[in-house]
Amino acid sequence: MKNYVFGAVSAVALMSANVVVAEPKAEVLHWWTSGGEARSVAVLQQEFADNGGTWTDMPVAGGGGDAAMSALRARVLAGNAPTAVQLKGPAIQEWYEEGVLADISAVAEAEGWADVLPASIAGHMQCEGSWCAAPVNVHRVDWIWANADVLEANGIAMPTTWDEFNAAAEKLQGAGIIPLAHGGQAWQDATVFEAVALGILGADGFRKAFVELDEATLTSDAMKSVFDQMRTLRGFVDPNFPGRDWNLATAMVMNGEAAFQIMGDWAKGEFLAAGKAPGEDFLCASVPGEGFLYNVDSFAMFDVDGEDNQAGQALLAKLIVGQSFQKVFNLNKGSIPARVDVALDEFDSCAHLSAEDMAASSEGGSLLPSYAHGMALRGAQSGAITDVVTSHFNSDMSSDEAVQQLATAIANSL
Ligand code: BGC
């Protein structure tokens, strides 16, 4: 673990009579490569440059970040970790336990992070009491997106129950429209699955299943209903779904080829990047049921040599949690700020709904970490669940068989 002092000194290359402060540098590994994502990360690159930093970009394409995480492991094993890495949830603690993360507590304390971040978010950013990651945003996962014109032309309102969703989908199918835009990649199957699970299991059931890994809940009749609904949804996707990237699925909703997409609000970043307006061109609604599945993007700094790299890490950490970055970045990204003191007046109706629902679920005990986006479980357990979800979705496996496989996979992963 490396400790560096940053404090109130700006990381811009400062030169005084006898002190030369290193010029901040950072090689940044991330998976923000879609249109909306690239626009968002450009905000950070610009702020870093404006503050004297030199950014080396290491984008690794692949929604959900699986490919980026493989690239990270290879770099760390080769003894050549990037300076800053998009990393989140329990994976932060897993890397901390490997002894390869830098301690950014000096920045966190100088910037008063503890006063501006909700405890639920701050907890993910701390490792044994020190700060080991900087949060960027709060993405909500449990959303349904829709093409407004397609729904209107077919006399369909945004569904509020899964039965309504299924009825609307059948009607759309009859009219020759693809009901559900989906990309058959394991993480996208998992994203849809957890949104369905939240609606059907309820917040307590979701927590028992995907946070506590309670076997009775994993094999319950309610969980069988979740797999039943997944089977129904499988009938609403087009034949070309395997392997499709999530942003191409969003584009299908945008251009009216498909009606709905079940995806986190990074999809909103795509709509916005294409100049589409919420409430006019596209609609957003939380999936049927209570609760809020959060997915907080964050950056961890890896233990690297060189004062310039360390100055880069300190500068990045400071900017990431800074008020101005949190506003502009999240306006582009589709998420809401992680900080509680960023005014939301420039944000759209979907962001307002997200912020209101997040506050209400936090109050009511239904604010839950996304398992599919690495917020709830360690990699071995979330991977075990996703393997079952995706093999069920891509075969004729029964729901009975799926819940049995789920219980076995979890038991073997512990
Ligand atoms: C990340 C988002 C990203 C999405 C698609 C999620 O896991 O949290 O920031 O846009 O994956 O790549």
Coordinates of C-alpha atoms and ligand atoms in Angstrom, one line a residue:
M1 CA 0.0 0.0 0.0
K2 CA 1.3 3.4 -0.9
N3 CA 0.4 6.6 1.0
Y4 CA 1.0 9.9 -0.6
V5 CA 0.2 13.3 0.6
F6 CA -1.8 15.5 -1.8
G7 CA -3.7 17.8 0.5
A8 CA -4.6 21.2 -0.7
V9 CA -1.8 21.4 -3.3
S10 CA -3.1 21.5 -6.8
A11 CA -1.5 18.8 -9.0
V12 CA -0.9 21.2 -11.8
A13 CA 2.8 21.2 -12.3
L14 CA 3.8 23.8 -9.8
M15 CA 7.3 25.2 -9.6
S16 CA 8.5 27.3 -6.8
A17 CA 12.1 28.4 -6.0
N18 CA 13.2 24.9 -4.9
V19 CA 10.1 22.6 -5.1
V20 CA 9.2 20.9 -8.3
V21 CA 5.9 19.1 -8.2
A22 CA 5.6 16.2 -10.6
E23 CA 3.4 16.6 -13.6
P24 CA 0.3 14.3 -13.1
K25 CA 0.1 11.3 -15.5
A26 CA -2.4 8.5 -15.6
E27 CA -3.0 5.5 -17.7
V28 CA -6.7 4.8 -17.3
L29 CA -8.3 1.4 -17.9
H30 CA -12.1 1.5 -18.5
W31 CA -14.8 0.0 -20.7
W32 CA -16.6 3.1 -21.7
T33 CA -16.6 2.7 -25.5
S34 CA -20.2 3.2 -26.7
G35 CA -21.3 6.6 -28.0
G36 CA -22.8 7.8 -24.7
E37 CA -20.0 6.3 -22.7
A38 CA -17.3 7.9 -24.8
R39 CA -18.9 11.3 -24.5
S40 CA -19.0 10.8 -20.7
V41 CA -15.4 9.7 -20.2
A42 CA -14.3 12.6 -22.4
V43 CA -15.5 14.9 -19.7
L44 CA -13.0 13.4 -17.3
Q45 CA -10.2 13.4 -19.9
Q46 CA -10.9 17.1 -20.5
E47 CA -10.9 18.1 -16.8
F48 CA -7.7 16.1 -16.2
A49 CA -6.0 17.9 -19.1
D50 CA -7.3 21.3 -17.9
N51 CA -5.6 20.6 -14.6
G52 CA -2.3 19.8 -16.2
G53 CA -2.7 16.0 -16.4
T54 CA -1.5 13.7 -19.2
W55 CA -4.0 10.9 -19.8
T56 CA -3.1 7.7 -21.5
D57 CA -6.3 5.9 -22.6
M58 CA -6.7 2.2 -22.2
P59 CA -10.3 1.4 -23.3
V60 CA -11.3 -2.3 -23.3
A61 CA -14.6 -2.7 -25.3
G62 CA -17.2 -5.0 -23.8
G63 CA -20.4 -4.0 -21.9
G64 CA -20.5 -4.8 -18.3
G65 CA -16.7 -4.8 -18.1
D66 CA -15.9 -8.5 -18.3
A67 CA -13.2 -8.0 -21.0
A68 CA -11.8 -5.0 -19.1
M69 CA -11.4 -7.1 -15.9
S70 CA -9.6 -9.9 -17.9
A71 CA -7.2 -7.2 -19.3
L72 CA -6.7 -5.9 -15.8
R73 CA -5.8 -9.3 -14.4
A74 CA -3.2 -9.8 -17.2
R75 CA -1.6 -6.4 -16.6
V76 CA -1.4 -6.9 -12.8
L77 CA 0.0 -10.5 -13.2
A78 CA 2.7 -9.0 -15.6
G79 CA 3.6 -6.6 -12.8
N80 CA 2.5 -3.6 -14.9
A81 CA -0.8 -2.4 -13.4
P82 CA -2.5 0.6 -15.0
T83 CA -2.5 3.8 -12.8
A84 CA -6.3 4.0 -12.5
V85 CA -8.9 1.4 -13.2
Q86 CA -12.7 1.4 -13.5
L87 CA -13.5 -1.0 -10.8
K88 CA -16.5 -1.5 -8.5
G89 CA -18.3 -3.3 -5.7
P90 CA -16.6 -6.2 -3.9
A91 CA -14.0 -6.4 -6.7
I92 CA -12.4 -3.4 -5.1
Q93 CA -12.0 -5.3 -1.8
E94 CA -10.8 -8.4 -3.7
W95 CA -8.0 -6.4 -5.3
Y96 CA -7.2 -4.7 -2.0
E97 CA -6.7 -8.1 -0.5
E98 CA -4.2 -8.8 -3.2
G99 CA -2.2 -5.9 -1.8
V100 CA -2.1 -4.0 -5.1
L101 CA -4.3 -0.9 -4.5
A102 CA -3.1 2.6 -3.5
D103 CA -4.5 4.3 -0.5
I104 CA -6.3 7.5 -1.5
S105 CA -7.4 8.5 2.0
A106 CA -5.3 11.7 1.9
V107 CA -7.4 13.0 -1.0
A108 CA -10.7 11.7 0.5
E109 CA -10.0 13.5 3.7
A110 CA -8.8 16.7 2.2
E111 CA -11.9 16.8 0.0
G112 CA -14.3 15.8 2.8
W113 CA -15.8 12.8 0.9
A114 CA -17.3 11.4 4.1
D115 CA -19.6 14.5 4.3
V116 CA -20.8 14.4 0.7
L117 CA -21.2 10.7 0.0
P118 CA -24.1 8.6 1.3
A119 CA -22.9 5.9 3.7
S120 CA -24.3 3.2 1.3
I121 CA -21.8 4.4 -1.4
A122 CA -18.9 5.3 0.9
G123 CA -18.9 1.7 2.3
H124 CA -18.0 0.3 -1.2
M125 CA -15.1 2.8 -1.5
Q126 CA -13.4 1.8 1.8
C127 CA -11.0 -1.0 2.5
E128 CA -10.4 -1.7 6.2
G129 CA -11.1 1.9 7.1
S130 CA -9.0 3.5 4.4
W131 CA -10.4 5.0 1.1
C132 CA -9.5 2.7 -1.8
A133 CA -11.8 3.9 -4.6
A134 CA -13.5 7.1 -5.9
P135 CA -17.2 6.9 -6.9
V136 CA -18.4 8.4 -10.1
N137 CA -22.1 8.0 -10.2
V138 CA -25.2 5.9 -9.3
H139 CA -26.6 3.9 -12.2
R140 CA -30.0 2.3 -11.7
V141 CA -30.3 -1.1 -13.2
D142 CA -34.0 -1.9 -13.0
W143 CA -35.3 0.1 -15.9
I144 CA -37.5 -0.5 -18.9
W145 CA -36.9 1.8 -21.9
A146 CA -39.4 2.2 -24.6
N147 CA -39.9 3.9 -28.0
A148 CA -42.7 6.5 -27.3
D149 CA -44.1 6.5 -30.9
V150 CA -44.2 2.7 -31.1
L151 CA -46.2 2.4 -27.9
E152 CA -48.5 5.2 -28.9
A153 CA -49.2 3.8 -32.4
N154 CA -50.1 0.5 -30.8
G155 CA -52.2 1.9 -28.0
I156 CA -49.8 0.6 -25.3
A157 CA -49.0 2.3 -22.0
M158 CA -45.8 1.7 -20.1
P159 CA -46.4 -1.6 -18.3
T160 CA -46.6 -1.7 -14.5
T161 CA -46.8 -5.4 -14.0
W162 CA -45.1 -8.3 -15.8
D163 CA -48.6 -9.5 -17.0
E164 CA -49.1 -6.1 -18.6
F165 CA -45.6 -6.3 -20.1
N166 CA -46.3 -9.8 -21.6
A167 CA -49.7 -8.6 -23.0
A168 CA -48.1 -5.6 -24.6
A169 CA -45.3 -7.7 -26.0
E170 CA -47.8 -10.1 -27.6
K171 CA -49.7 -7.3 -29.2
L172 CA -46.5 -5.8 -30.6
Q173 CA -45.4 -9.1 -31.9
G174 CA -48.7 -9.4 -33.7
A175 CA -48.0 -6.0 -35.3
G176 CA -44.6 -7.1 -36.6
I177 CA -42.5 -5.2 -34.0
I178 CA -39.8 -6.9 -32.0
P179 CA -41.1 -6.5 -28.4
L180 CA -37.8 -6.7 -26.6
A181 CA -34.4 -5.5 -27.9
H182 CA -31.8 -7.7 -26.3
G183 CA -28.2 -8.6 -26.8
G184 CA -27.4 -12.3 -26.0
Q185 CA -24.3 -11.7 -23.8
A186 CA -24.2 -13.3 -20.4
W187 CA -24.1 -10.0 -18.5
Q188 CA -27.1 -8.7 -20.4
D189 CA -29.0 -11.9 -19.6
A190 CA -28.1 -11.3 -16.0
T191 CA -29.2 -7.7 -16.1
V192 CA -32.7 -8.7 -17.4
F193 CA -32.8 -11.6 -14.9
E194 CA -32.1 -9.4 -11.8
A195 CA -34.7 -6.8 -12.9
V196 CA -37.3 -9.5 -13.3
A197 CA -36.2 -11.1 -10.0
L198 CA -36.6 -7.8 -8.1
G199 CA -40.1 -7.4 -9.4
I200 CA -41.2 -11.0 -8.6
L201 CA -39.2 -11.8 -5.4
G202 CA -39.6 -8.3 -3.9
A203 CA -36.9 -6.5 -2.1
D204 CA -36.5 -8.9 0.8
G205 CA -36.5 -11.9 -1.5
F206 CA -33.9 -10.3 -3.7
R207 CA -31.7 -9.6 -0.7
K208 CA -32.0 -13.1 0.6
A209 CA -31.3 -14.6 -2.8
F210 CA -28.5 -12.4 -4.2
V211 CA -26.9 -10.8 -1.2
E212 CA -27.3 -13.5 1.4
L213 CA -27.4 -16.5 -1.0
D214 CA -30.1 -18.1 1.0
E215 CA -30.7 -21.6 -0.4
A216 CA -34.4 -21.7 0.4
T217 CA -35.0 -18.5 -1.6
L218 CA -32.8 -19.6 -4.5
T219 CA -34.9 -22.7 -4.9
S220 CA -38.3 -21.2 -4.0
D221 CA -41.4 -21.2 -6.1
A222 CA -41.0 -17.5 -6.5
M223 CA -37.6 -18.1 -8.1
K224 CA -39.1 -20.6 -10.4
S225 CA -41.6 -17.8 -11.5
V226 CA -38.6 -15.6 -12.2
F227 CA -37.2 -18.3 -14.6
D228 CA -40.7 -18.7 -16.1
Q229 CA -40.8 -15.0 -16.9
M230 CA -37.3 -15.3 -18.4
R231 CA -38.6 -18.1 -20.7
T232 CA -41.5 -15.8 -21.7
L233 CA -39.1 -13.0 -22.4
R234 CA -37.0 -15.3 -24.6
G235 CA -40.0 -15.6 -26.8
F236 CA -40.1 -11.8 -27.3
V237 CA -36.5 -11.3 -28.6
D238 CA -35.6 -11.5 -32.3
P239 CA -33.6 -14.4 -33.8
N240 CA -30.5 -12.2 -34.2
F241 CA -30.0 -11.5 -30.5
P242 CA -27.0 -13.7 -29.8
G243 CA -23.8 -11.7 -29.2
R244 CA -25.4 -8.3 -29.9
D245 CA -23.9 -5.4 -28.0
W246 CA -26.3 -3.6 -25.6
N247 CA -26.0 -0.2 -27.4
L248 CA -27.1 -1.8 -30.6
A249 CA -30.1 -3.1 -28.8
T250 CA -30.8 0.4 -27.6
A251 CA -30.5 1.6 -31.2
M252 CA -33.2 -0.9 -32.2
V253 CA -35.6 0.9 -29.7
M254 CA -34.4 4.3 -30.9
N255 CA -35.2 3.5 -34.5
G256 CA -38.5 1.8 -33.8
E257 CA -37.5 -1.7 -34.8
A258 CA -38.1 -2.8 -31.3
A259 CA -40.4 -1.4 -28.5
F260 CA -38.7 -2.1 -25.2
Q261 CA -35.2 -2.7 -23.7
I262 CA -34.6 -3.8 -20.1
M263 CA -31.3 -2.2 -19.2
G264 CA -29.5 0.1 -16.8
D265 CA -29.6 3.8 -17.4
W266 CA -26.4 3.8 -19.3
A267 CA -29.0 3.2 -22.1
K268 CA -30.3 6.7 -21.5
G269 CA -26.7 7.9 -22.3
E270 CA -27.1 6.4 -25.7
F271 CA -30.6 8.0 -26.3
L272 CA -29.2 11.4 -25.2
A273 CA -26.0 11.0 -27.4
A274 CA -28.3 10.4 -30.4
G275 CA -30.3 13.6 -29.5
K276 CA -33.4 11.9 -28.3
A277 CA -35.5 13.4 -25.6
P278 CA -37.1 11.6 -22.6
G279 CA -40.8 11.7 -22.5
E280 CA -40.9 12.6 -26.2
D281 CA -38.8 10.1 -28.1
F282 CA -38.3 7.5 -25.4
L283 CA -39.9 6.6 -22.2
C284 CA -38.4 5.3 -18.9
A285 CA -40.0 3.4 -16.1
S286 CA -38.7 1.3 -13.3
V287 CA -39.5 -2.4 -13.8
P288 CA -42.7 -3.7 -12.1
G289 CA -42.4 -4.0 -8.4
E290 CA -40.7 -2.2 -5.5
G291 CA -37.0 -1.4 -4.9
F292 CA -34.0 0.1 -6.6
L293 CA -31.0 -1.8 -7.9
Y294 CA -27.9 0.4 -7.7
N295 CA -24.7 0.1 -9.6
V296 CA -22.0 2.6 -8.6
D297 CA -19.1 3.1 -11.1
S298 CA -15.9 3.9 -9.4
F299 CA -12.1 4.1 -10.0
A300 CA -9.5 2.4 -7.9
M301 CA -5.8 3.5 -8.1
F302 CA -3.2 0.8 -8.4
D303 CA 0.1 0.8 -6.5
V304 CA 2.5 2.2 -9.0
D305 CA 5.9 3.9 -8.9
G306 CA 6.7 7.4 -10.0
E307 CA 5.8 10.7 -8.5
D308 CA 4.1 11.7 -11.7
N309 CA 1.8 8.7 -11.7
Q310 CA 1.0 9.2 -8.0
A311 CA 0.2 12.9 -8.7
G312 CA -2.0 11.7 -11.5
Q313 CA -3.9 9.4 -9.2
A314 CA -4.4 12.1 -6.6
L315 CA -5.6 14.5 -9.2
L316 CA -8.0 12.0 -10.8
A317 CA -9.5 11.0 -7.5
K318 CA -10.0 14.6 -6.6
L319 CA -11.7 15.5 -9.9
I320 CA -13.9 12.4 -10.0
V321 CA -15.6 13.3 -6.8
G322 CA -15.6 17.0 -7.5
Q323 CA -18.9 18.7 -7.9
S324 CA -18.5 20.0 -11.4
F325 CA -17.4 16.6 -12.8
Q326 CA -20.2 14.8 -11.0
K327 CA -22.7 17.0 -12.7
V328 CA -21.4 17.1 -16.3
F329 CA -20.4 13.5 -16.4
N330 CA -23.7 12.2 -15.1
L331 CA -25.7 14.5 -17.4
N332 CA -24.0 12.5 -20.3
K333 CA -23.8 9.1 -18.7
G334 CA -27.5 8.6 -17.8
S335 CA -26.7 8.1 -14.2
I336 CA -27.1 10.5 -11.2
P337 CA -24.3 11.9 -9.1
A338 CA -22.9 9.9 -6.2
R339 CA -22.5 13.2 -4.2
V340 CA -25.5 14.3 -2.4
D341 CA -24.9 18.1 -2.9
V342 CA -25.1 18.3 -6.7
A343 CA -28.2 20.2 -7.9
L344 CA -30.4 18.2 -10.2
D345 CA -32.2 21.0 -11.9
E346 CA -30.4 20.4 -15.2
F347 CA -31.2 16.7 -15.1
D348 CA -34.1 15.1 -16.9
S349 CA -37.3 13.4 -15.7
C350 CA -35.7 9.9 -15.7
A351 CA -32.8 11.2 -13.5
H352 CA -35.3 12.8 -11.1
L353 CA -37.3 9.6 -10.9
S354 CA -34.1 7.7 -10.1
A355 CA -33.1 10.2 -7.4
E356 CA -36.6 10.1 -5.8
D357 CA -36.8 6.3 -5.9
M358 CA -33.3 6.0 -4.5
A359 CA -34.1 8.2 -1.5
A360 CA -37.5 6.4 -0.9
S361 CA -35.9 2.9 -1.2
S362 CA -33.1 3.8 1.0
E363 CA -35.7 5.0 3.6
G364 CA -37.8 1.9 3.1
G365 CA -35.0 -0.7 3.1
S366 CA -35.4 -1.7 -0.5
L367 CA -32.2 0.0 -1.9
L368 CA -30.3 -3.0 -3.1
P369 CA -26.9 -3.7 -4.8
S370 CA -27.0 -5.1 -8.3
Y371 CA -25.7 -8.6 -8.5
A372 CA -25.4 -8.5 -12.3
H373 CA -23.1 -5.4 -12.2
G374 CA -20.8 -6.6 -9.5
M375 CA -22.2 -4.7 -6.5
A376 CA -23.6 -7.5 -4.4
L377 CA -21.3 -10.5 -4.5
R378 CA -17.7 -11.6 -5.1
G379 CA -16.8 -12.6 -8.6
A380 CA -17.0 -16.4 -8.0
Q381 CA -20.6 -16.2 -6.7
S382 CA -22.0 -13.7 -9.2
G383 CA -20.3 -15.7 -12.0
A384 CA -21.9 -18.9 -10.8
I385 CA -25.4 -17.3 -10.9
T386 CA -24.9 -15.8 -14.3
D387 CA -23.7 -19.1 -15.8
V388 CA -27.1 -20.7 -14.8
V389 CA -29.1 -17.7 -16.0
T390 CA -27.5 -17.6 -19.4
S391 CA -27.6 -21.4 -19.9
H392 CA -31.3 -21.4 -19.0
F393 CA -32.0 -18.5 -21.4
N394 CA -30.2 -20.2 -24.2
S395 CA -31.7 -23.7 -23.9
D396 CA -35.0 -25.3 -23.1
M397 CA -34.0 -25.9 -19.4
S398 CA -37.0 -26.0 -17.1
S399 CA -37.4 -23.6 -14.2
D400 CA -37.3 -26.5 -11.8
E401 CA -33.9 -27.5 -13.2
A402 CA -32.7 -23.9 -13.2
V403 CA -33.3 -23.4 -9.5
Q404 CA -31.6 -26.7 -8.7
Q405 CA -28.6 -25.7 -10.8
L406 CA -28.6 -22.3 -9.0
A407 CA -28.4 -23.9 -5.6
T408 CA -25.6 -26.3 -6.7
A409 CA -23.6 -23.6 -8.4
I410 CA -23.7 -21.4 -5.4
A411 CA -22.8 -24.2 -3.0
N412 CA -19.8 -25.1 -5.2
S413 CA -18.6 -21.5 -5.4
L414 CA -18.5 -20.9 -1.7
Ligands
BGC1 C1 -21.2 0.0 -16.0 C2 -21.7 1.2 -16.8 C3 -21.5 0.8 -18.3 C4 -22.3 -0.5 -18.6 C5 -22.2 -1.0 -20.0 C6 -22.0 -1.2 -16.4 O1 -21.5 -2.3 -15.6 O2 -21.5 0.3 -14.6 O3 -20.9 2.3 -16.6 O4 -22.0 1.8 -19.1 O5 -21.8 -1.5 -17.7 O6 -20.9 -1.1 -20.4

